[in-house]
Amino acid sequence: MRVNALLPLSGLIGTALAACPFADPSALGRRAEGGEVDARERLKEVEVDDAGQYMTTDFGGNVGEQFSLKAGNRGSTLLEDFIFRQKLQHFDHERIPERVVHARGAGAHGIFTSYGDWSNITAASFLSAEGKQTPVFVRFSTVAGSKGSADTARDVHGFATRFYTDEGNFDIVGNNIPVFFIQDAIRFPDLVHSVKPSPDNEVPQAATAHDSAWDFFSSQPSALHTLFWAMSGNGIPRSYRHMDGFGVHTFRLVTEDGKSKLVKWHWKTRQGKAALVWEEAQVLAGKNADFHRADLWDAIESGNAPSWELAVQLVDEEKAQAYGFDLLDPTKFLPEEFAPLQVLGEMTLNRNPTNYFAETEQISFQPGHIVRGVDFTEDPLLQGRLYSYLDTQLNRHKGPNFEQLPINRPVSGVHNNHRDGQGQAWIHKNIHHYTPSYLNKGYPAQANQTVGRGFFTTPGRTASGYLNRELSATFDDYYTQPRLFFNSLTPVEQQFVINAIRFEASHVTNEQVKKNVLEQLNKISNDVAKRVAVALGLEAPQPDPTYYHNNVTRGVSIFNVTLPTIATLRVGVLATTKGDSLDKAKALKEQLEKDGLKVTIVAEYLASGVDQTYSAADATGFDAVVVAEGAERVFSGKGAMNPLFPAGRPSQILTDGYRWGKPVAAVGSAKKALKSVGVEGKEAGVYAGVEDEVVKGVEEGLKVFKFLERFPVDGDDDEE
């Protein structure tokens, strides 16, 4: 797989550059067993181990701090109690302002390994040699919701990656969707204000199904493309591990001799893409708001480290407008037919954080964290983000020294004339902190393209033109690409998009906003507009065919491919504590776990071998549901009426699993359970038979993941 992925670049590979004389390989961390870089080695010097220690104050004195100092047993607490004051004051200041966007997230450490020497396309050191390893930290997130919102809210999902390279930190601050809502960063406050909860009642949280969001979407048509992606399965991924990542913007890669190409960054999941369905995501939000966080943590802890391949699309500078749109427009993506993906390396996330706040919460990503061999473009959204991300970190950390936090420190060292400020952690020995200076012998010295392997702006970049407040006319087509995306989905995926828009727009109370939504949808597709209009009880507009076309592209469907691995997917085995059903469930679990599946045995109470009770279980916890032989008794009659679980809970789990497109199965006599909930044993994704047949069927079904035949499409119920 790796060799084939590299073939498109085989003709471009040049001779390797000499090793960097300034790089210190040991700075990347010690080698762990197996020869890999230890992803967290650089943080161990600041870890605190309390084992065997006495409680101390922040200034190091041993104390007891469970009782405040009082004037008598029933008297007032004394102001002189420095132990009480320090403990309470520190607690009062434990939180920092949450991110305005991307507040809800989870992260992990890992390693990036370059597949080759890519010095023919970039001077970036982390891509300079085959097998070169670079520590990384990735933070996944939702965008609109607060820190306490649910993981499975429908949203664009952040995919921000920090490379701790030997020439400084490099951040790809992207999303799981390759485009964004706006073209000019000056509109970002308007976008965020529109999707956030209403300022009068702080409702709804982490949701865009309200008037202000759709007022903005229908008034700012550049938002439509990202909106369509978010209304698809991309907005409700199965997990962080089952989604791709994108740099969104067009950047530049620059070689040592200053030759440049435009580049689009891609992360391609090696777990395969997978998504929830909307009702499933809604139930999960209530049942387990931490579903994505827990999934990532559990996968890494169980040894199933998720991985992604880093790929690029490269385009000659002069072809920025050669494909019918402008590559500087962040609301457009570059179809793979125009520029095939070229794989550069692999990232594996193999270490969970030791402390969420110190690592995941305090990491401070910026598009402006850039290294030699990479450069910006004139994308107006990117240009604004270069300012805004730095400014928001200054606000969150109340000063300029947030880069000194352990999670933010580069492994390459920091040498400059920046001094003092709140939270200064360095003790600078250079008292002549200015340049130029004879007294400090010219250090730290100035680095550039030819000296000291310094960052350099792409040679030949120019800027000219009259000052104005407008976007290029090459950004004006808002409708062709949303239609391209929609055309490229399967019919059921298209229905999912329609249903999501129906759900969201039906919550809009203003009639004119609803009509505006239909007007904008109609410019993409009259069929989409008509199908949404039906749900809104409004008359559909007449076709507006200016941008209509039948083109399709590849790589945007989620459900149209099988998963390359089913390891870590969850199977619920429904059993009963009566008879020998539990023993058969245990045998079934043993068989399923051989392929790395996480199997949960569910029964009435926590008997030996039971992992979860029916009262605590539901179908959102499983990717497949299997009824063990003998468990059919809890699906009907007196067995279904048990004070240990809500009435009909076993049937509900099986029914919901089926309705949400999951593989469902029954072993032996348990096929009666399928019949009791109206599931036919011969349809796709339904398996009944002896244990070996069921195990094989479930494993094959999980590769399909969702059986779309179960979801109705508009027109299915039309009378002939």
XYZ file of C-alpha atoms in Angstrom:
720
model
C 0.000 0.000 0.000
C 2.774 2.395 0.884
C 4.734 1.672 -2.304
C 1.714 2.230 -4.515
C 0.876 5.472 -2.727
C 4.339 6.812 -3.514
C 4.314 5.973 -7.217
C 2.833 9.331 -8.356
C 5.858 11.072 -6.866
C 8.498 8.595 -8.021
C 9.505 10.782 -10.921
C 9.929 13.804 -8.657
C 12.274 12.339 -6.071
C 15.645 14.070 -6.200
C 18.881 13.586 -4.388
C 18.853 13.876 -0.621
C 20.084 17.020 1.018
C 23.018 16.880 3.399
C 22.039 16.332 7.010
C 21.286 19.524 8.870
C 24.380 20.448 10.954
C 22.182 22.318 13.438
C 19.750 19.459 14.098
C 20.145 17.544 17.324
C 18.483 14.157 16.828
C 18.403 13.583 20.585
C 16.143 16.623 20.926
C 13.333 14.624 19.373
C 13.193 12.398 22.424
C 14.687 9.112 23.427
C 13.914 5.992 21.488
C 11.313 3.749 23.019
C 11.389 -0.011 22.587
C 11.074 -0.918 18.928
C 13.186 2.047 17.836
C 10.407 4.641 17.769
C 10.593 8.116 19.250
C 8.850 8.408 22.623
C 5.992 10.797 21.917
C 5.939 12.267 25.453
C 9.624 12.151 26.456
C 10.005 15.931 26.264
C 7.270 16.386 28.907
C 8.613 14.000 31.532
C 10.859 16.598 33.124
C 7.795 18.581 34.202
C 5.714 15.649 35.417
C 4.941 15.541 39.158
C 4.677 12.215 40.977
C 2.979 12.476 44.394
C 3.591 8.872 45.389
C 5.068 8.640 48.902
C 5.156 12.418 49.381
C 3.703 14.754 52.018
C 1.295 17.534 51.082
C 3.078 20.852 50.521
C 2.290 24.465 49.800
C 3.076 25.912 46.357
C 6.320 27.198 47.889
C 7.402 23.798 49.144
C 6.575 23.539 52.853
C 4.921 20.403 54.256
C 1.424 21.105 55.575
C -1.907 19.600 56.489
C -4.751 21.270 54.593
C -8.024 19.572 55.504
C -9.029 22.001 58.281
C -8.940 25.789 58.215
C -7.422 27.784 61.120
C -10.225 29.026 63.412
C -10.542 30.977 66.646
C -11.874 28.067 68.666
C -13.705 24.994 67.419
C -16.813 27.013 66.591
C -15.121 30.330 65.848
C -14.421 32.334 62.719
C -11.718 31.391 60.221
C -8.630 33.572 60.574
C -7.294 35.703 57.736
C -3.751 34.677 58.626
C -4.469 31.099 57.456
C -2.115 31.148 54.485
C -2.799 27.460 53.795
C -6.534 28.099 53.422
C -5.998 31.249 51.353
C -3.569 29.637 48.949
C -5.711 26.545 48.431
C -8.909 28.496 47.771
C -7.271 31.215 45.697
C -5.588 28.675 43.455
C -8.868 26.827 43.043
C -10.651 30.069 42.161
C -8.173 30.630 39.328
C -7.887 27.089 37.985
C -9.835 27.751 34.801
C -8.674 29.801 31.842
C -11.095 31.198 29.255
C -12.291 28.390 27.024
C -11.725 28.660 23.313
C -14.378 30.783 21.572
C -14.596 28.020 18.980
C -13.266 24.453 19.191
C -13.824 24.521 22.963
C -14.909 20.873 23.130
C -12.068 18.548 22.222
C -9.733 15.661 22.945
C -6.102 15.077 22.082
C -3.275 12.575 21.915
C 0.460 12.352 21.351
C 2.017 10.448 18.526
C 4.738 10.065 15.945
C 4.924 11.138 12.314
C 7.198 9.074 10.068
C 8.252 10.337 6.656
C 8.004 7.774 3.857
C 10.884 9.311 1.942
C 13.206 12.209 1.239
C 10.900 14.893 -0.115
C 13.540 17.581 -0.515
C 12.577 17.769 -4.188
C 9.332 19.497 -3.152
C 10.099 21.129 0.225
C 12.971 22.251 2.420
C 11.013 21.144 5.510
C 13.338 19.124 7.706
C 10.658 16.724 8.996
C 10.170 15.526 5.404
C 13.874 15.309 4.537
C 14.597 11.606 4.985
C 12.902 8.237 4.740
C 12.020 6.957 8.186
C 12.595 10.301 9.922
C 10.345 10.544 12.949
C 8.816 13.674 14.451
C 6.723 13.874 17.661
C 3.203 15.203 17.159
C 0.196 16.203 19.198
C -3.287 16.214 17.672
C -6.383 17.882 19.069
C -9.793 16.916 17.664
C -12.821 19.040 18.434
C -16.240 20.303 17.541
C -16.499 23.977 16.566
C -19.646 25.675 17.817
C -20.353 24.098 21.196
C -19.025 25.045 24.604
C -16.515 22.951 26.522
C -19.372 21.085 28.222
C -21.324 20.250 25.076
C -21.776 16.767 23.618
C -19.236 15.138 21.324
C -21.825 13.966 18.804
C -23.402 17.323 18.014
C -23.647 17.878 14.258
C -20.747 20.155 13.418
C -17.572 20.695 11.510
C -14.832 18.913 13.469
C -11.427 20.378 14.183
C -8.329 18.358 13.261
C -5.309 20.334 14.475
C -1.842 18.783 14.296
C 1.369 20.033 15.951
C 4.667 18.721 14.538
C 7.520 19.206 17.039
C 10.146 19.334 14.279
C 13.886 19.774 14.757
C 13.520 23.214 13.166
C 10.577 24.481 15.188
C 6.889 23.788 15.653
C 4.717 23.382 12.577
C 0.916 23.378 12.941
C -1.655 22.223 10.408
C -4.758 23.762 11.973
C -7.501 22.159 9.933
C -10.860 20.423 10.014
C -12.451 17.163 8.904
C -14.067 19.074 6.026
C -11.873 20.537 3.240
C -13.729 23.854 2.923
C -14.998 26.609 5.194
C -18.061 28.842 5.478
C -16.529 32.212 4.619
C -13.929 33.631 2.248
C -12.724 36.655 4.192
C -11.613 36.426 7.832
C -13.318 39.707 8.670
C -16.620 37.794 8.516
C -15.561 35.211 11.098
C -17.140 37.014 14.091
C -20.421 37.190 12.143
C -20.351 33.462 11.390
C -19.607 32.509 14.994
C -22.154 34.928 16.451
C -24.809 33.427 14.159
C -24.192 29.792 15.131
C -23.684 30.336 18.857
C -26.650 30.182 21.267
C -28.986 33.163 21.245
C -27.642 35.895 23.556
C -30.989 36.346 25.288
C -31.529 32.799 26.563
C -28.285 30.935 25.693
C -30.276 28.392 23.625
C -29.574 26.149 21.743
C -26.185 24.761 22.706
C -23.901 23.205 20.072
C -26.592 23.347 17.407
C -27.373 25.327 14.262
C -31.080 24.431 14.104
C -32.208 27.991 14.837
C -33.090 31.242 13.095
C -29.809 33.138 13.374
C -27.668 30.328 11.938
C -29.890 29.786 8.925
C -30.392 33.504 8.477
C -26.622 33.742 8.067
C -26.317 30.634 5.874
C -29.029 31.858 3.514
C -27.683 35.433 3.449
C -24.036 34.428 3.001
C -24.084 31.866 0.154
C -20.358 31.130 0.477
C -21.435 29.066 3.524
C -23.487 26.609 1.477
C -20.640 24.303 0.463
C -19.407 23.660 4.009
C -23.027 23.445 5.126
C -23.674 20.544 2.740
C -20.616 18.692 4.051
C -21.738 19.256 7.649
C -25.275 18.059 6.869
C -23.795 14.791 5.573
C -22.122 12.076 7.620
C -19.044 14.293 7.901
C -20.920 16.328 10.510
C -21.521 13.282 12.750
C -18.486 10.962 12.405
C -18.429 7.581 14.155
C -15.294 8.687 15.983
C -12.330 10.990 15.618
C -10.449 7.935 14.386
C -12.890 7.450 11.503
C -12.544 10.846 9.862
C -10.104 12.459 7.453
C -8.439 15.808 8.055
C -7.737 18.754 5.770
C -5.592 21.865 5.947
C -8.524 23.752 4.294
C -6.330 26.541 2.899
C -3.885 26.444 0.038
C -0.291 26.775 1.257
C 3.067 26.717 -0.485
C 5.850 24.166 -0.347
C 9.258 25.657 -1.089
C 12.512 23.859 -1.908
C 16.012 24.846 -0.747
C 16.622 26.725 -3.984
C 13.332 28.650 -3.704
C 11.131 26.747 -6.155
C 7.556 26.597 -4.961
C 4.288 24.806 -5.585
C 0.843 25.335 -4.168
C -0.186 22.601 -1.755
C -3.320 21.236 -0.118
C -2.776 19.178 3.064
C -4.759 15.979 3.676
C -4.908 13.448 6.503
C -6.326 10.123 5.296
C -7.594 7.849 8.056
C -6.263 4.303 7.993
C -9.251 3.126 10.044
C -11.607 4.013 7.201
C -14.292 6.678 7.167
C -17.480 5.976 9.098
C -20.370 8.028 10.401
C -23.341 7.851 12.707
C -26.902 8.487 11.610
C -28.688 11.501 12.996
C -31.077 9.876 15.473
C -28.213 7.731 16.753
C -26.060 10.839 17.250
C -28.887 12.588 19.098
C -29.428 9.680 21.476
C -25.680 9.391 22.052
C -25.514 13.068 23.003
C -27.854 12.327 25.878
C -26.606 8.881 26.814
C -22.852 9.479 26.522
C -21.765 13.061 25.858
C -18.108 11.918 25.988
C -18.421 9.219 23.334
C -15.699 10.495 20.996
C -13.321 11.394 23.799
C -13.673 7.961 25.378
C -13.340 6.176 22.039
C -9.994 7.815 21.257
C -8.667 7.228 24.766
C -9.801 3.597 24.868
C -8.366 2.774 21.453
C -4.926 4.058 22.427
C -5.003 2.451 25.875
C -5.936 -0.905 24.339
C -2.953 -0.799 21.989
C -4.999 -0.001 18.886
C -3.225 3.236 18.045
C -5.080 5.070 15.264
C -3.109 6.264 12.267
C -3.438 8.580 9.306
C -1.377 9.119 6.176
C -0.276 12.640 5.317
C -0.961 13.377 1.663
C -0.646 16.464 -0.496
C -2.069 17.813 -3.701
C 0.563 19.819 -5.564
C -0.251 22.450 -8.163
C 2.030 24.730 -10.165
C 1.721 28.361 -9.059
C 0.513 29.486 -12.486
C -2.405 27.018 -12.332
C -4.089 28.591 -9.314
C -7.120 29.448 -11.473
C -6.864 26.654 -14.026
C -9.654 24.433 -12.701
C -12.687 26.704 -12.894
C -12.224 28.238 -9.456
C -9.558 30.059 -7.463
C -7.289 27.967 -5.252
C -7.062 30.929 -2.872
C -10.783 30.551 -2.132
C -11.177 28.512 1.120
C -14.774 27.602 0.250
C -13.556 25.418 -2.646
C -11.802 22.060 -2.637
C -9.522 20.650 -5.298
C -11.030 17.474 -6.824
C -8.597 14.583 -6.906
C -9.107 14.246 -10.653
C -7.195 17.514 -11.110
C -4.406 16.783 -8.615
C -4.058 13.218 -7.275
C -3.144 12.711 -3.646
C 0.565 12.055 -3.101
C 1.338 10.346 0.206
C 4.316 11.648 2.189
C 4.179 9.818 5.501
C 2.188 8.319 8.341
C 1.079 9.615 11.736
C 0.274 7.260 14.601
C -1.307 8.474 17.850
C 0.033 6.162 20.533
C 0.088 8.073 23.842
C -2.786 9.567 25.789
C -2.205 12.786 27.742
C -1.201 12.468 31.383
C -3.137 15.620 32.262
C -5.951 16.961 30.084
C -5.619 20.577 31.170
C -1.842 20.826 30.959
C -1.705 19.214 27.541
C -4.980 19.159 25.576
C -6.424 22.376 26.985
C -3.264 24.477 27.043
C -1.849 23.529 23.652
C -1.973 26.674 21.539
C -2.270 25.974 17.824
C -1.677 28.678 15.252
C -1.589 28.643 11.441
C 1.360 31.009 11.954
C 3.435 28.190 13.451
C 5.347 27.492 10.277
C 8.756 26.096 9.381
C 11.366 26.428 6.672
C 10.086 24.862 3.459
C 6.445 25.860 3.997
C 4.918 29.242 3.206
C 1.568 30.989 3.227
C -0.604 32.062 0.322
C -2.782 35.110 -0.114
C -5.966 33.239 0.879
C -7.850 36.037 2.731
C -9.227 33.685 5.372
C -5.760 32.297 6.090
C -4.316 35.799 6.240
C -6.818 36.740 8.951
C -6.291 33.530 10.906
C -2.580 34.315 11.121
C -3.514 37.294 13.301
C -6.551 35.939 15.122
C -5.097 32.693 16.449
C -2.184 34.487 18.083
C -4.503 37.094 19.538
C -6.868 34.515 21.033
C -3.956 32.727 22.733
C -2.842 36.038 24.248
C -6.363 36.425 25.620
C -6.612 32.884 26.967
C -3.217 32.913 28.675
C -3.170 36.596 29.695
C 0.271 37.225 28.285
C 2.814 36.394 25.578
C 4.617 33.524 27.312
C 2.185 30.717 26.519
C 4.743 29.286 24.090
C 6.856 28.411 27.151
C 4.253 25.991 28.505
C 5.667 22.465 28.267
C 3.090 21.308 25.709
C 3.925 24.308 23.497
C 7.712 24.313 23.755
C 9.567 23.417 20.566
C 12.172 20.678 20.816
C 14.583 22.803 18.766
C 15.150 25.406 21.507
C 14.223 29.097 21.634
C 16.724 31.937 21.284
C 15.506 35.507 20.779
C 15.308 38.898 22.478
C 11.775 38.497 23.858
C 11.798 39.200 27.571
C 9.705 39.293 30.732
C 5.911 39.319 30.692
C 3.450 37.410 32.845
C 4.469 33.818 33.507
C 8.047 34.163 32.226
C 9.670 30.742 32.731
C 13.105 31.223 31.196
C 16.126 32.655 32.987
C 17.911 34.509 30.207
C 21.674 34.904 30.582
C 22.061 37.376 27.719
C 21.865 40.886 29.206
C 22.301 42.530 25.811
C 18.904 41.517 24.505
C 18.819 43.669 21.409
C 20.093 43.519 17.842
C 22.523 44.629 16.507
C 24.974 44.473 19.389
C 28.743 44.276 19.599
C 28.597 43.308 23.287
C 26.730 40.027 22.706
C 28.993 39.163 19.742
C 26.030 39.244 17.386
C 24.086 36.413 19.056
C 21.492 35.182 18.623
C 22.538 35.447 14.973
C 20.197 36.164 12.091
C 19.186 33.133 9.992
C 17.845 33.162 6.456
C 17.611 31.017 3.337
C 21.375 30.540 3.017
C 22.595 30.996 6.595
C 21.526 28.995 9.639
C 18.702 27.173 7.849
C 16.316 30.012 8.591
C 12.732 30.411 7.461
C 12.418 32.235 4.175
C 9.466 33.621 2.265
C 8.999 32.172 -1.199
C 11.355 34.065 -3.521
C 9.461 35.997 -6.142
C 6.267 36.501 -4.127
C 4.897 39.893 -5.049
C 1.975 42.078 -4.042
C 0.519 44.940 -6.036
C -2.799 46.577 -6.760
C -5.083 49.323 -5.639
C -6.266 49.201 -2.033
C -9.865 48.019 -1.865
C -12.394 46.245 0.295
C -13.672 43.494 -1.971
C -13.038 39.880 -2.882
C -11.731 38.723 -6.224
C -14.373 38.006 -8.858
C -12.796 34.538 -9.082
C -14.441 33.779 -5.708
C -17.988 34.485 -6.914
C -19.287 30.989 -7.770
C -20.956 29.725 -4.589
C -23.052 26.940 -6.086
C -21.074 24.710 -8.471
C -19.063 22.910 -5.804
C -21.925 22.239 -3.363
C -23.703 20.601 -6.286
C -20.552 18.628 -7.152
C -20.388 17.366 -3.577
C -24.081 16.426 -3.529
C -23.898 14.701 -6.926
C -21.009 12.561 -5.673
C -22.934 11.017 -2.768
C -24.938 7.822 -2.905
C -28.743 8.280 -3.043
C -29.115 7.405 0.649
C -26.323 9.814 1.624
C -28.108 12.476 -0.396
C -31.246 11.659 1.570
C -29.298 12.091 4.807
C -28.294 15.602 3.668
C -31.912 16.401 2.736
C -33.177 15.090 6.063
C -30.585 17.074 8.009
C -31.536 20.305 6.249
C -35.213 19.506 6.840
C -34.535 18.965 10.541
C -32.530 22.162 10.927
C -34.736 24.421 8.789
C -37.920 23.132 10.428
C -36.683 24.696 13.671
C -36.509 28.109 12.007
C -39.486 30.220 13.060
C -39.146 33.138 10.644
C -41.014 32.419 7.407
C -38.859 34.713 5.281
C -35.670 32.996 6.446
C -37.186 29.646 5.415
C -37.949 31.071 1.979
C -34.427 32.475 1.735
C -33.066 28.996 2.503
C -35.130 27.500 -0.324
C -33.981 30.227 -2.699
C -30.329 29.457 -2.035
C -30.817 25.680 -2.191
C -32.586 26.102 -5.510
C -29.450 27.618 -7.023
C -27.665 24.370 -6.183
C -30.473 21.960 -7.052
C -34.160 22.351 -7.719
C -34.630 18.768 -6.558
C -33.049 19.586 -3.170
C -35.157 22.740 -2.838
C -38.371 20.863 -3.635
C -37.664 18.058 -1.204
C -36.873 20.487 1.617
C -39.896 22.639 0.758
C -42.211 19.660 1.281
C -41.070 19.321 4.886
C -41.405 23.055 5.501
C -44.896 23.198 4.042
C -43.794 25.815 1.511
C -44.099 26.093 -2.223
C -40.947 25.071 -4.052
C -39.321 27.686 -6.313
C -38.967 27.223 -10.047
C -35.603 25.855 -11.254
C -32.709 28.307 -11.383
C -30.334 26.284 -13.610
C -27.386 28.674 -13.963
C -25.072 26.430 -11.935
C -26.727 23.050 -12.513
C -24.457 20.247 -13.762
C -24.092 16.483 -13.465
C -20.385 16.277 -12.651
C -19.156 14.001 -9.871
C -15.870 13.526 -8.043
C -14.359 10.798 -5.889
C -13.380 10.608 -2.260
C -16.292 12.494 -0.674
C -18.634 9.593 0.133
C -18.396 8.084 3.600
C -20.668 5.037 3.337
C -19.682 3.846 -0.142
C -16.502 2.001 0.931
C -15.753 -0.852 3.319
C -13.602 -0.353 6.395
C -10.017 -1.636 6.149
C -10.109 -2.749 9.801
C -12.809 -3.564 12.332
C -10.505 -3.670 15.356
C -11.936 -1.721 18.344
C -15.481 -1.658 16.936
C -18.049 -2.548 19.586
C -20.373 -5.535 19.591
C -23.198 -5.952 22.070
C -24.083 -9.560 22.887
C -27.560 -9.736 24.413
C -27.946 -12.611 26.867
C -29.912 -13.697 29.897
C -28.784 -14.998 33.279
C -31.321 -17.808 33.014
C -30.349 -21.168 31.560
C -27.088 -21.574 29.668
C -27.424 -18.402 27.597
C -24.653 -16.662 29.502
C -22.179 -19.470 28.843
C -22.970 -19.318 25.134
C -22.577 -15.535 25.209
C -19.109 -15.942 26.732
C -18.097 -18.365 23.987
C -19.407 -15.955 21.381
C -17.448 -13.110 22.970
C -14.257 -15.123 22.863
C -14.697 -15.765 19.139
C -15.483 -12.146 18.252
C -12.598 -10.742 20.265
C -10.072 -12.657 18.169
C -10.363 -9.940 15.517
C -9.839 -7.113 17.999
C -13.520 -6.341 18.514
C -14.632 -4.912 21.861
C -17.467 -7.151 23.023
C -19.938 -6.322 25.780
C -22.191 -9.006 27.237
C -25.512 -7.538 28.347
C -27.905 -9.277 30.755
C -30.377 -8.568 33.535
C -27.806 -8.048 36.300
C -24.026 -8.116 36.784
C -23.550 -11.843 37.153
C -20.133 -13.347 36.479
C -19.242 -12.618 32.860
C -21.849 -9.872 32.405
C -20.310 -6.529 31.378
C -23.393 -4.319 31.367
C -27.009 -4.487 32.483
C -29.975 -3.967 30.201
C -30.967 -0.977 32.297
C -27.641 0.723 31.393
C -27.394 -0.437 27.784
C -28.759 0.858 24.515
C -27.905 0.485 20.835
C -25.722 3.616 20.697
C -23.049 1.719 22.613
C -22.587 -0.872 19.892
C -21.648 -1.033 16.211
C -23.338 -4.429 15.944
C -25.889 -6.301 18.067
C -25.965 -10.093 18.482
C -28.554 -12.091 20.424
C -27.016 -15.099 22.151
C -28.855 -18.410 22.041
C -31.377 -18.649 24.854
C -31.765 -14.888 25.198
C -34.915 -14.892 23.068
C -36.890 -15.298 26.292
C -36.271 -11.626 27.284
C -37.812 -10.368 24.036
C -41.393 -11.452 24.591
C -43.874 -12.565 27.213
C -43.006 -12.383 30.890
C -39.284 -12.331 30.126
C -39.624 -8.893 28.551
C -41.320 -7.535 31.676
C -38.599 -7.481 34.307
C -38.166 -4.955 37.133
C -34.399 -5.020 36.484
C -34.750 -3.095 33.216
C -37.222 -0.795 31.465
C -40.012 -2.661 29.736
C -38.946 -3.886 26.324
C -35.311 -2.750 26.641
C -33.781 -5.826 24.912
C -36.169 -5.400 21.989
C -35.401 -1.685 21.867
C -31.659 -2.338 21.608
C -32.150 -4.800 18.749
C -34.707 -2.627 16.971
C -32.643 0.543 17.205
C -29.531 -1.287 16.043
C -31.427 -2.436 12.989
C -33.050 0.950 12.319
C -29.671 2.694 12.521
C -28.194 0.423 9.860
C -26.016 -1.726 12.109
C -25.312 -5.428 11.589
C -27.706 -7.467 13.757
C -27.580 -11.209 14.363
C -28.965 -14.098 16.362
C -27.467 -17.470 17.200
C -29.547 -20.648 16.985
C -32.933 -20.402 18.666
C -32.405 -16.674 19.260
C -33.560 -16.027 15.701
C -36.990 -15.835 17.345
C -35.809 -12.501 18.792
C -35.279 -11.143 15.275
C -38.754 -12.243 14.283
C -40.274 -10.706 17.411
C -39.071 -7.235 16.379
C -40.019 -7.686 12.725
C -36.543 -8.215 11.272
C -36.265 -10.607 8.340
C -33.326 -12.974 8.565
C -32.458 -12.933 4.855
C -31.778 -9.241 4.265
C -28.368 -7.576 4.052
C -26.670 -7.069 7.390
C -28.897 -9.564 9.230
C -27.309 -12.860 10.241
C -28.881 -15.949 11.810
C -27.471 -19.424 12.246
C -24.888 -21.342 14.198
C -22.153 -19.505 16.079
C -19.432 -19.724 13.411
C -21.783 -18.429 10.698
C -22.913 -15.545 12.862
C -19.360 -14.550 13.832
C -18.269 -14.523 10.193
C -21.351 -12.585 9.151
C -21.003 -9.961 11.861
C -17.347 -9.399 11.032
C -18.149 -8.939 7.339
C -21.088 -6.704 8.251
C -18.928 -4.438 10.385
C -16.690 -3.773 7.374
C -19.781 -2.435 5.587
C -20.610 -0.626 8.845
C -23.982 0.818 7.825
C -26.510 -0.999 5.656
C -28.098 1.822 3.733
C -30.849 -0.341 2.230
C -32.762 0.108 5.478
C -33.150 3.863 5.067
C -36.066 5.162 2.972
C -35.441 7.596 0.140
C -37.937 10.191 -1.099
C -40.185 8.525 -3.647
C -39.971 5.029 -2.155
C -43.517 5.338 -0.800
C -45.030 6.856 -3.957
C -48.023 4.954 -5.299
C -47.434 3.253 -8.638
